[in-house]
Coordinates of C-alpha atoms in Angstrom, one line a residue:
Chain O
M98 CA 11.0 100.5 -118.2
A99 CA 13.8 98.0 -118.6
S100 CA 16.7 98.8 -116.3
D101 CA 20.1 97.3 -116.0
R102 CA 20.5 98.5 -112.5
V103 CA 20.7 97.0 -109.1
V104 CA 19.1 98.9 -106.2
A105 CA 19.7 98.0 -102.5
L106 CA 18.2 99.8 -99.5
L107 CA 19.9 99.9 -96.1
G108 CA 18.2 97.5 -93.7
V109 CA 16.1 96.0 -96.6
G110 CA 18.5 94.6 -99.2
V111 CA 18.1 94.4 -103.0
V112 CA 14.7 95.6 -104.4
P113 CA 13.4 95.8 -108.0
S114 CA 15.2 98.7 -109.6
D115 CA 12.0 100.6 -110.4
T116 CA 10.8 100.5 -106.8
P117 CA 10.1 104.0 -105.5
V118 CA 12.4 104.5 -102.5
L119 CA 12.1 108.3 -101.6
R120 CA 9.2 110.1 -100.1
A121 CA 8.1 113.4 -101.7
D122 CA 9.4 115.3 -98.6
D123 CA 12.9 113.7 -98.7
L124 CA 15.4 116.5 -98.4
G125 CA 17.6 114.6 -100.9
V126 CA 15.2 115.6 -103.6
L127 CA 13.7 118.8 -102.2
R128 CA 17.1 120.4 -101.4
G129 CA 19.8 118.1 -103.0
D130 CA 20.7 117.7 -99.3
G131 CA 22.9 114.7 -98.8
C132 CA 26.1 113.1 -100.0
F133 CA 27.2 110.3 -102.3
E134 CA 30.1 108.3 -103.6
T135 CA 30.6 106.4 -106.8
M136 CA 33.1 103.6 -107.1
H137 CA 34.3 101.3 -109.9
V138 CA 33.1 97.7 -109.6
R139 CA 35.7 95.3 -110.7
D140 CA 35.8 91.5 -110.0
G141 CA 32.5 92.0 -108.2
A142 CA 33.6 94.5 -105.6
P143 CA 34.1 98.3 -105.3
W144 CA 37.6 99.6 -105.8
L145 CA 39.1 101.8 -103.1
L146 CA 36.0 101.2 -100.9
D147 CA 37.7 102.4 -97.7
E148 CA 38.9 105.6 -99.2
H149 CA 35.5 106.4 -100.6
L150 CA 33.8 105.6 -97.3
A151 CA 36.2 107.9 -95.5
R152 CA 35.5 110.7 -98.0
M153 CA 31.8 110.2 -97.6
A154 CA 32.1 110.5 -93.9
R155 CA 33.9 113.9 -94.4
S156 CA 31.1 115.1 -96.8
A157 CA 28.5 114.0 -94.2
A158 CA 30.3 115.8 -91.5
R159 CA 30.5 119.0 -93.5
L160 CA 26.7 118.7 -94.1
G161 CA 25.9 117.7 -90.6
V162 CA 24.2 114.5 -91.9
A163 CA 24.1 111.4 -89.7
L164 CA 25.8 109.0 -92.0
P165 CA 25.5 105.3 -90.8
P166 CA 28.8 103.6 -89.8
A167 CA 31.2 102.6 -92.5
A168 CA 30.7 98.9 -91.8
A169 CA 26.9 99.3 -92.6
L170 CA 27.7 101.1 -95.8
A171 CA 30.3 98.6 -96.8
D172 CA 27.7 95.8 -96.2
L173 CA 25.2 97.7 -98.3
A174 CA 27.6 98.1 -101.2
A175 CA 28.5 94.4 -100.9
Q176 CA 24.8 93.4 -101.1
A177 CA 24.3 95.5 -104.2
C178 CA 27.5 94.2 -105.9
A179 CA 26.6 90.6 -105.0
A180 CA 23.6 91.0 -107.3
W181 CA 25.8 92.3 -110.2
P182 CA 27.7 89.8 -112.5
A183 CA 31.2 89.5 -111.1
D184 CA 32.7 89.5 -114.6
R185 CA 31.1 92.8 -115.6
E186 CA 32.5 96.2 -114.8
G187 CA 30.0 98.5 -113.2
A188 CA 29.6 101.7 -111.1
V189 CA 28.3 101.4 -107.6
R190 CA 26.8 104.5 -105.9
L191 CA 26.2 105.0 -102.2
V192 CA 23.7 107.7 -101.4
C193 CA 22.8 109.2 -98.1
T194 CA 20.2 112.0 -97.9
R195 CA 19.2 114.0 -94.8
G196 CA 15.9 112.1 -94.9
P197 CA 12.3 113.3 -94.7
E198 CA 11.6 117.0 -93.9
D199 CA 8.7 116.1 -91.7
G200 CA 9.4 114.8 -88.2
G201 CA 13.2 114.9 -88.3
G202 CA 13.2 111.3 -89.7
P203 CA 16.3 109.2 -90.2
V204 CA 18.6 109.5 -93.1
T205 CA 17.7 107.8 -96.4
V206 CA 20.4 105.4 -97.5
F207 CA 20.7 103.3 -100.6
A208 CA 23.1 101.8 -103.1
T209 CA 22.8 101.3 -106.8
V210 CA 25.0 99.4 -109.4
A211 CA 24.7 100.5 -113.0
P212 CA 26.6 99.6 -116.2
V213 CA 29.5 101.7 -117.4
S214 CA 28.3 103.6 -120.5
E215 CA 29.7 103.1 -123.9
V216 CA 30.6 106.8 -124.0
T217 CA 32.7 106.3 -120.9
V218 CA 34.5 103.2 -122.2
R219 CA 35.2 105.0 -125.5
A220 CA 36.6 108.0 -123.7
R221 CA 39.3 105.9 -122.0
R222 CA 41.0 105.3 -125.4
A223 CA 39.7 107.9 -127.8
G224 CA 40.2 110.7 -125.3
I225 CA 38.1 113.8 -124.7
A226 CA 37.9 117.3 -126.1
V227 CA 37.8 119.7 -123.2
R228 CA 36.6 123.3 -122.9
T229 CA 37.5 125.6 -120.0
A230 CA 34.7 127.4 -118.3
T231 CA 34.5 129.6 -115.2
L232 CA 33.2 128.1 -112.0
G233 CA 32.6 131.7 -110.8
Y234 CA 34.8 131.4 -107.7
P235 CA 38.2 132.9 -107.0
A236 CA 40.5 129.9 -106.3
D237 CA 40.8 130.5 -102.5
V238 CA 37.2 131.6 -101.6
R239 CA 35.8 128.3 -100.5
A240 CA 38.6 127.4 -98.1
A241 CA 37.5 130.2 -95.8
A242 CA 33.7 129.8 -96.4
P243 CA 32.6 126.3 -95.2
W244 CA 29.0 127.1 -96.0
L245 CA 29.9 126.9 -99.7
L246 CA 30.6 123.2 -99.1
G247 CA 33.9 123.0 -100.9
G248 CA 35.4 119.5 -100.8
A249 CA 32.0 117.9 -100.0
K250 CA 30.5 115.5 -102.5
T251 CA 26.9 116.5 -102.2
L252 CA 23.7 115.6 -104.1
S253 CA 23.5 119.3 -105.4
Y254 CA 25.1 118.6 -108.8
A255 CA 22.8 120.7 -111.0
V256 CA 25.7 123.1 -111.9
N257 CA 28.0 120.1 -112.6
M258 CA 25.4 118.6 -115.0
A259 CA 24.6 122.0 -116.6
S260 CA 28.4 122.6 -117.2
Q261 CA 28.7 119.2 -119.0
R262 CA 25.5 120.0 -121.0
W263 CA 27.1 123.3 -122.0
A264 CA 30.3 121.5 -123.1
A265 CA 28.2 119.2 -125.3
S266 CA 26.4 122.2 -126.8
V267 CA 29.7 123.6 -127.9
G268 CA 30.9 120.3 -129.3
A269 CA 33.2 119.3 -126.4
D270 CA 33.2 116.1 -124.3
D271 CA 33.8 117.7 -120.9
V272 CA 34.5 120.9 -119.0
L273 CA 37.5 122.0 -117.0
W274 CA 36.4 124.6 -114.4
V275 CA 38.7 127.6 -114.0
S276 CA 38.6 130.1 -111.1
T277 CA 37.9 133.8 -111.7
D278 CA 41.5 134.5 -111.0
G279 CA 42.7 132.2 -113.7
Y280 CA 43.6 128.9 -112.1
V281 CA 42.5 125.4 -113.1
L282 CA 40.2 123.9 -110.5
E283 CA 38.6 120.5 -111.5
A284 CA 36.1 119.0 -113.9
P285 CA 32.4 118.5 -112.9
T286 CA 33.0 114.8 -112.2
S287 CA 36.8 114.4 -112.5
T288 CA 40.1 115.5 -111.2
V289 CA 42.8 116.8 -113.5
V290 CA 46.3 115.3 -113.5
W291 CA 49.2 116.4 -115.7
R292 CA 52.8 115.5 -116.3
E293 CA 55.7 117.8 -116.6
G294 CA 58.9 115.9 -117.2
A295 CA 59.1 113.1 -114.5
T296 CA 56.5 114.6 -112.2
L297 CA 52.7 113.9 -112.1
Y298 CA 50.8 116.9 -110.7
T299 CA 47.3 117.6 -109.5
V300 CA 45.6 120.7 -108.1
P301 CA 45.7 121.2 -104.3
A302 CA 42.3 120.4 -102.9
E303 CA 42.4 122.1 -99.4
R304 CA 43.4 125.4 -100.8
T305 CA 40.9 125.5 -103.7
G306 CA 37.8 123.7 -102.2
I307 CA 37.8 121.2 -105.1
L308 CA 36.8 117.6 -104.3
A309 CA 39.9 115.6 -103.3
G310 CA 39.9 113.0 -106.1
L311 CA 40.5 109.5 -104.9
T312 CA 41.6 107.9 -108.2
A313 CA 44.0 110.8 -108.8
R314 CA 45.2 110.4 -105.2
W315 CA 45.9 106.7 -105.7
L316 CA 47.8 107.4 -108.9
L317 CA 50.0 110.1 -107.3
D318 CA 50.6 108.0 -104.2
H319 CA 51.8 105.1 -106.4
A320 CA 53.6 107.3 -109.0
G321 CA 57.0 106.0 -107.9
S322 CA 56.1 102.5 -109.3
L323 CA 56.0 104.2 -112.7
G324 CA 59.2 106.1 -112.2
F325 CA 57.4 109.4 -111.6
R326 CA 57.5 111.9 -108.7
A327 CA 54.2 113.4 -107.5
A328 CA 53.3 116.9 -106.5
E329 CA 50.5 119.4 -106.2
R330 CA 50.5 122.9 -107.6
M331 CA 48.3 125.7 -108.9
V332 CA 48.3 125.8 -112.7
T333 CA 46.8 128.0 -115.4
P334 CA 45.1 126.6 -118.5
A335 CA 48.0 127.9 -120.7
E336 CA 50.5 125.9 -118.6
L337 CA 48.3 122.8 -118.7
A338 CA 48.0 123.1 -122.5
A339 CA 51.9 123.0 -122.7
A340 CA 52.2 120.0 -120.3
D341 CA 53.7 116.7 -121.4
G342 CA 50.3 114.9 -120.9
V343 CA 46.9 115.8 -119.4
W344 CA 44.3 113.4 -118.0
F345 CA 40.9 113.5 -116.2
L346 CA 40.8 111.0 -113.4
S347 CA 37.6 109.7 -111.9
S348 CA 36.2 106.5 -110.3
V349 CA 34.2 105.1 -113.1
R350 CA 35.9 106.4 -116.3
G351 CA 39.3 105.8 -114.6
V352 CA 41.7 107.8 -116.8
A353 CA 40.5 109.8 -119.8
P354 CA 43.2 111.4 -121.9
V355 CA 42.6 115.1 -122.6
R356 CA 43.0 115.2 -126.4
S357 CA 42.4 118.9 -126.8
L358 CA 42.0 121.9 -124.5
D359 CA 39.9 124.7 -125.9
G360 CA 40.4 123.3 -129.4
E361 CA 44.2 123.1 -129.2
A362 CA 45.7 119.6 -129.3
T363 CA 47.6 118.5 -126.2
R364 CA 50.8 116.5 -126.1
T365 CA 49.1 113.6 -124.3
D366 CA 50.7 110.3 -125.6
P367 CA 48.2 107.4 -126.2
A368 CA 50.9 104.9 -125.2
E369 CA 51.3 106.7 -121.9
T370 CA 47.6 106.7 -121.3
D371 CA 47.5 102.9 -121.9
T372 CA 50.2 102.5 -119.2
L373 CA 48.2 104.6 -116.7
R374 CA 45.0 102.9 -117.5
R375 CA 46.5 99.4 -117.0
F376 CA 48.3 100.5 -113.8
L377 CA 44.9 101.8 -112.5
G378 CA 43.3 98.5 -113.4
Y379 CA 40.7 99.8 -115.9
P380 CA 39.8 97.6 -118.9
Chain X
M1188 CA 5.6 108.8 -88.9
A1189 CA 2.8 111.3 -88.4
S1190 CA 2.8 113.9 -91.2
D1191 CA 0.8 117.0 -91.7
R1192 CA 1.5 117.1 -95.4
V1193 CA -0.5 116.6 -98.5
V1194 CA 1.3 114.8 -101.5
A1195 CA -0.1 114.7 -105.0
L1196 CA 1.4 113.1 -108.0
L1197 CA 0.9 114.2 -111.6
G1198 CA -1.5 111.9 -113.3
V1199 CA -2.3 110.1 -110.1
G1200 CA -3.7 112.6 -107.6
V1201 CA -3.4 112.7 -103.8
V1202 CA -1.5 109.8 -102.2
P1203 CA -0.6 109.1 -98.5
S1204 CA 2.2 111.5 -97.6
D1205 CA 4.6 108.8 -96.6
T1206 CA 4.3 107.0 -100.0
P1207 CA 7.7 106.6 -101.7
V1208 CA 7.4 108.4 -105.0
L1209 CA 11.0 108.6 -106.4
R1210 CA 13.1 105.8 -107.8
A1211 CA 16.7 105.4 -106.6
D1212 CA 17.9 106.5 -110.0
D1213 CA 15.8 109.7 -110.2
L1214 CA 18.1 112.5 -111.2
G1215 CA 16.2 114.7 -108.8
V1216 CA 18.0 112.9 -105.9
L1217 CA 21.2 111.7 -107.6
R1218 CA 22.0 115.1 -109.0
G1219 CA 19.6 117.7 -107.5
D1220 CA 18.6 118.0 -111.1
G1221 CA 15.2 119.6 -111.5
C1222 CA 13.4 122.7 -110.5
F1223 CA 10.7 123.8 -108.0
E1224 CA 8.5 126.5 -106.8
T1225 CA 6.9 127.2 -103.4
M1226 CA 3.8 129.3 -103.0
H1227 CA 1.7 130.6 -100.1
V1228 CA -1.6 128.8 -99.7
R1229 CA -4.3 131.3 -98.6
D1230 CA -8.1 130.7 -98.8
G1231 CA -7.3 127.3 -100.2
A1232 CA -5.3 128.4 -103.2
P1233 CA -1.7 129.3 -104.1
W1234 CA -1.0 133.0 -104.3
L1235 CA 0.7 134.3 -107.4
L1236 CA 0.3 130.9 -109.1
D1237 CA 0.7 132.2 -112.7
E1238 CA 3.9 134.1 -111.8
H1239 CA 5.4 131.1 -110.1
L1240 CA 4.5 128.8 -113.0
A1241 CA 6.1 131.3 -115.4
R1242 CA 9.3 131.3 -113.3
M1243 CA 9.3 127.5 -113.1
A1244 CA 9.1 127.4 -116.9
R1245 CA 12.2 129.7 -117.0
S1246 CA 14.1 127.5 -114.6
A1247 CA 13.1 124.3 -116.6
A1248 CA 14.3 126.0 -119.8
R1249 CA 17.7 126.8 -118.3
L1250 CA 18.0 123.2 -117.1
G1251 CA 16.6 121.7 -120.4
V1252 CA 14.0 119.9 -118.4
A1253 CA 10.7 119.0 -120.1
L1254 CA 8.3 120.7 -117.7
P1255 CA 4.7 119.7 -118.2
P1256 CA 2.3 122.5 -119.5
A1257 CA 1.3 125.2 -116.9
A1258 CA -2.3 124.0 -117.0
A1259 CA -1.3 120.5 -115.8
L1260 CA 0.9 122.0 -113.1
A1261 CA -1.9 124.3 -112.0
D1262 CA -4.3 121.4 -111.8
L1263 CA -1.8 119.4 -109.7
A1264 CA -1.4 122.3 -107.3
A1265 CA -5.2 122.6 -107.1
Q1266 CA -5.6 118.9 -106.4
A1267 CA -3.1 119.2 -103.5
C1268 CA -4.7 122.4 -102.1
A1269 CA -8.2 120.8 -102.3
A1270 CA -7.0 118.3 -99.7
W1271 CA -5.8 121.1 -97.4
P1272 CA -8.1 122.9 -95.0
A1273 CA -9.2 126.1 -96.7
D1274 CA -9.0 128.1 -93.5
R1275 CA -5.4 127.1 -92.8
E1276 CA -2.4 128.8 -94.3
G1277 CA 0.1 126.5 -95.9
A1278 CA 3.0 126.2 -98.3
V1279 CA 2.5 124.4 -101.6
R1280 CA 5.5 123.1 -103.5
L1281 CA 5.7 122.0 -107.1
V1282 CA 8.7 119.8 -108.0
C1283 CA 9.8 118.6 -111.4
T1284 CA 12.9 116.4 -111.7
R1285 CA 14.7 115.3 -114.8
G1286 CA 13.3 111.8 -114.0
P1287 CA 15.1 108.4 -113.9
E1288 CA 18.7 108.2 -115.2
D1289 CA 17.9 104.9 -116.9
G1290 CA 16.1 104.9 -120.2
G1291 CA 15.6 108.6 -120.6
G1292 CA 12.3 108.3 -118.7
P1293 CA 9.8 111.1 -118.3
V1294 CA 10.2 113.9 -115.7
T1295 CA 9.0 113.2 -112.2
V1296 CA 6.4 115.7 -111.1
F1297 CA 4.7 116.1 -107.7
A1298 CA 3.1 118.7 -105.4
T1299 CA 3.1 118.9 -101.6
V1300 CA 1.3 121.1 -99.2
A1301 CA 2.8 121.6 -95.7
P1302 CA 2.1 123.8 -92.7
V1303 CA 3.8 127.1 -92.2
S1304 CA 6.3 126.6 -89.3
E1305 CA 6.0 128.4 -86.0
V1306 CA 9.5 129.9 -86.6
T1307 CA 8.3 131.3 -89.9
V1308 CA 5.2 132.8 -88.4
R1309 CA 7.1 134.3 -85.5
A1310 CA 9.7 135.9 -87.8
R1311 CA 7.0 138.0 -89.5
R1312 CA 6.5 140.0 -86.4
A1313 CA 9.6 139.4 -84.2
G1314 CA 12.0 140.0 -87.2
I1315 CA 15.2 138.3 -87.9
A1316 CA 18.9 138.7 -87.0
V1317 CA 20.9 138.5 -90.2
R1318 CA 24.6 137.8 -90.9
T1319 CA 26.3 138.6 -94.1
A1320 CA 28.4 135.8 -95.8
T1321 CA 30.1 135.5 -99.1
L1322 CA 28.4 133.5 -101.9
G1323 CA 31.9 133.2 -103.4
Y1324 CA 30.9 134.9 -106.7
P1325 CA 31.7 138.3 -108.1
A1326 CA 28.3 140.0 -108.6
D1327 CA 28.4 139.9 -112.4
V1328 CA 29.9 136.4 -113.1
R1329 CA 26.8 134.4 -113.4
A1330 CA 25.1 136.7 -116.0
A1331 CA 27.8 135.6 -118.6
A1332 CA 28.0 131.9 -117.5
P1333 CA 24.7 130.2 -118.0
W1334 CA 26.0 126.8 -116.8
L1335 CA 26.2 128.3 -113.3
L1336 CA 22.4 128.4 -113.5
G1337 CA 22.0 131.9 -112.1
G1338 CA 18.3 132.8 -111.9
A1339 CA 17.1 129.2 -112.0
K1340 CA 15.3 127.8 -108.9
T1341 CA 16.9 124.3 -108.9
L1342 CA 16.7 121.4 -106.5
S1343 CA 20.5 121.8 -105.8
Y1344 CA 20.0 123.8 -102.6
A1345 CA 22.7 122.2 -100.4
V1346 CA 24.7 125.5 -100.2
N1347 CA 21.5 127.4 -99.4
M1348 CA 20.7 125.1 -96.5
A1349 CA 24.4 125.0 -95.3
S1350 CA 24.4 128.8 -95.3
Q1351 CA 21.3 128.9 -93.1
R1352 CA 22.8 126.2 -90.8
W1353 CA 26.0 128.4 -90.6
A1354 CA 23.8 131.4 -89.6
A1355 CA 22.2 129.4 -86.8
S1356 CA 25.6 128.3 -85.6
V1357 CA 26.6 131.9 -85.1
G1358 CA 23.3 132.8 -83.4
A1359 CA 21.6 134.4 -86.4
D1360 CA 18.2 133.6 -88.0
D1361 CA 19.3 134.0 -91.6
V1362 CA 22.1 134.9 -94.0
L1363 CA 22.5 137.6 -96.6
W1364 CA 24.8 136.5 -99.3
V1365 CA 27.3 139.1 -100.5
S1366 CA 29.5 139.0 -103.7
T1367 CA 33.3 138.8 -103.5
D1368 CA 33.3 142.4 -104.8
G1369 CA 31.2 143.7 -102.0
Y1370 CA 27.6 143.8 -103.2
V1371 CA 24.5 142.5 -101.5
L1372 CA 23.0 139.6 -103.5
E1373 CA 20.1 137.7 -101.9
A1374 CA 19.3 135.4 -99.0
P1375 CA 19.3 131.6 -99.5
T1376 CA 15.5 131.5 -99.6
S1377 CA 14.5 135.2 -99.8
T1378 CA 14.9 138.5 -101.7
V1379 CA 16.1 141.6 -99.9
V1380 CA 14.0 144.8 -100.1
W1381 CA 14.9 148.1 -98.5
R1382 CA 13.5 151.6 -98.2
E1383 CA 15.4 154.9 -98.7
G1384 CA 13.1 157.8 -98.3
A1385 CA 10.0 157.2 -100.5
T1386 CA 11.6 154.5 -102.6
L1387 CA 11.5 150.7 -102.1
Y1388 CA 14.5 149.0 -103.7
T1389 CA 15.6 145.5 -104.5
V1390 CA 18.7 144.0 -106.2
P1391 CA 18.7 143.7 -110.0
A1392 CA 18.3 140.0 -110.8
E1393 CA 19.5 139.9 -114.4
R1394 CA 22.8 141.5 -113.7
T1395 CA 23.6 139.5 -110.6
G1396 CA 22.1 136.0 -111.4
I1397 CA 20.1 136.0 -108.2
L1398 CA 16.6 134.5 -108.3
A1399 CA 14.0 137.0 -109.4
G1400 CA 11.9 137.1 -106.2
L1401 CA 8.2 137.1 -107.0
T1402 CA 6.9 138.4 -103.6
A1403 CA 9.4 141.3 -103.8
R1404 CA 8.4 141.9 -107.4
W1405 CA 4.7 142.0 -106.5
L1406 CA 5.5 144.5 -103.7
L1407 CA 7.6 146.8 -105.9
D1408 CA 5.0 146.6 -108.7
H1409 CA 2.3 147.8 -106.3
A1410 CA 4.5 150.2 -104.3
G1411 CA 2.5 153.1 -105.7
S1412 CA -0.5 152.1 -103.6
L1413 CA 1.5 152.6 -100.5
G1414 CA 2.8 156.0 -101.7
F1415 CA 6.3 154.6 -102.6
R1416 CA 8.3 154.6 -105.8
A1417 CA 10.1 151.4 -106.8
A1418 CA 13.6 150.8 -108.2
E1419 CA 16.5 148.4 -108.4
R1420 CA 20.1 149.1 -107.6
M1421 CA 23.3 147.5 -106.4
V1422 CA 23.9 148.1 -102.7
T1423 CA 26.6 147.3 -100.2
P1424 CA 26.0 145.9 -96.7
A1425 CA 27.0 149.3 -95.2
E1426 CA 24.4 151.1 -97.3
L1427 CA 21.8 148.6 -96.4
A1428 CA 22.5 148.9 -92.7
A1429 CA 21.8 152.7 -93.0
A1430 CA 18.5 152.3 -94.9
D1431 CA 15.2 153.4 -93.5
G1432 CA 14.0 149.8 -93.4
V1433 CA 15.2 146.4 -94.6
W1434 CA 13.1 143.2 -95.2
F1435 CA 13.5 139.7 -96.5
L1436 CA 10.7 138.8 -98.9
S1437 CA 9.7 135.3 -99.8
S1438 CA 6.6 133.3 -100.7
V1439 CA 5.9 131.5 -97.4
R1440 CA 7.3 133.8 -94.8
G1441 CA 6.0 136.8 -96.8
V1442 CA 7.8 139.8 -95.2
A1443 CA 10.4 139.3 -92.5
P1444 CA 11.8 142.5 -91.0
V1445 CA 15.6 142.5 -90.7
R1446 CA 16.1 143.5 -87.1
S1447 CA 19.8 143.5 -87.2
L1448 CA 22.6 143.1 -89.8
D1449 CA 25.9 141.6 -88.5
G1450 CA 24.8 142.5 -85.0
E1451 CA 23.9 146.1 -85.6
A1452 CA 20.3 147.2 -85.2
T1453 CA 18.6 148.4 -88.4
R1454 CA 16.1 151.3 -88.5
T1455 CA 13.2 149.0 -89.7
D1456 CA 10.0 150.2 -88.1
P1457 CA 7.6 147.5 -86.8
A1458 CA 4.6 149.6 -87.8
E1459 CA 5.8 149.8 -91.3
T1460 CA 6.4 146.0 -91.4
D1461 CA 2.8 145.6 -90.3
T1462 CA 1.6 147.7 -93.2
L1463 CA 3.7 145.7 -95.7
R1464 CA 2.5 142.4 -94.3
R1465 CA -1.1 143.3 -94.4
F1466 CA -0.7 144.8 -97.9
L1467 CA 0.9 141.4 -99.0
G1468 CA -2.0 139.5 -97.4
Y1469 CA 0.0 137.5 -94.8
P1470 CA -1.6 136.8 -91.4

């Protein structure tokens, strides 16, 4: 099957993209047991590489997975990106599974680079229609229950994918997960950011067990350059719908304006989205 | 690495167990996106094969994964079991992932047969010390939120595995997940069954979104042969601790007596466990 993807294995280098690389007893597939990161490839290199490697180390620590050193992972990502056209944007993934179930084998580590889909590129300008849906958790339950793996970016994304399929089935582009006690959490593959007056907000990650979004973090850390303050707070869907602008931030899509929330138009301004997108360096 | 495992691929047959079988872009590893079943191999064949294939079809339907027909999966399991010594008990797994991310490829389907671990065999007689832990959900939230994949046996088991690692870290053998509103749900890889007087109980699956346990189902469906009635009901950990007997039922371990719950000894009678184990056909 034709594939537009680069695949590189730790200690091996780039291999044909249809090469089988995981054994049948790899815990990455049997249990979704491992962690990953996805980064935006621009000018031939992953953006925010150090931040993503640091988060991957935190995920691995929560899982008790023996992640290789950051330098080895950075080399692997570089090998994969070197085989990708420097003038083409892409998405590089780093994956580390717990390895084979038999014999306590070493972790399985690989990198892939893939194109950014047309749907993703379109969403940056056209925006997305978002539906809220429960994640089933009270907002604070994961902070006190580390076995629920809050904040870890694991390979167990079946619920994330099912939530997005559910959104598509009701005519939406994406989902915003809400806690059982009525607070906005995150999207299956994005972090929500909103503006009220001169402040850009996001949801506190520690308290809620959501993934600490790195693209959102970068934006809030540099908000001053755009004349904004930055803060975190708990928010309800109703408050979000009344905000001066709402965006989903993620590594590959960058910034996607939330055009509507549960069918109601938001006040997100396309010109402001353009400003944010350029500031974040997305085409 | 020496492996005691049989691996068989759909349409290919048995291959060496260390053969890589999944591409780097297989959604089974990138997203834990797929479903599986594990069955006890006795006398060279999977026990309750039809029931497991029916549950796998339900899981696949909830995921929207194009599972091959039951006959093809039964053949695959038979091929794998034929390469396993008929006089040795084992665990056969059937796995179906959504397949490669690129090109909307076909599903990836394989079977493995592996030995039953010594820890598992020992638990059948020695019993298990169990700790309760929150699953983070109210008991009824998943029934109304199909995107949370309640009742589907998916490859996204990172939380299941992390819960069991947490149990080990506090000196226990297994976990019993409890809802945020105080009801017993299930264990990460088992169904709880308990006896009060002449009735064997389990937790209702539809209402709670737990996996409908097939070994527990078989036991309750045949409880009359042992002179018991069978019923389902919601139960609290305190009620469970006061029951006349508590067991964890699962395909490979069969029946594991719960020796203690949160450090307090249960009233589970070893002689009764022997009766149940023999009745279920486990050595």
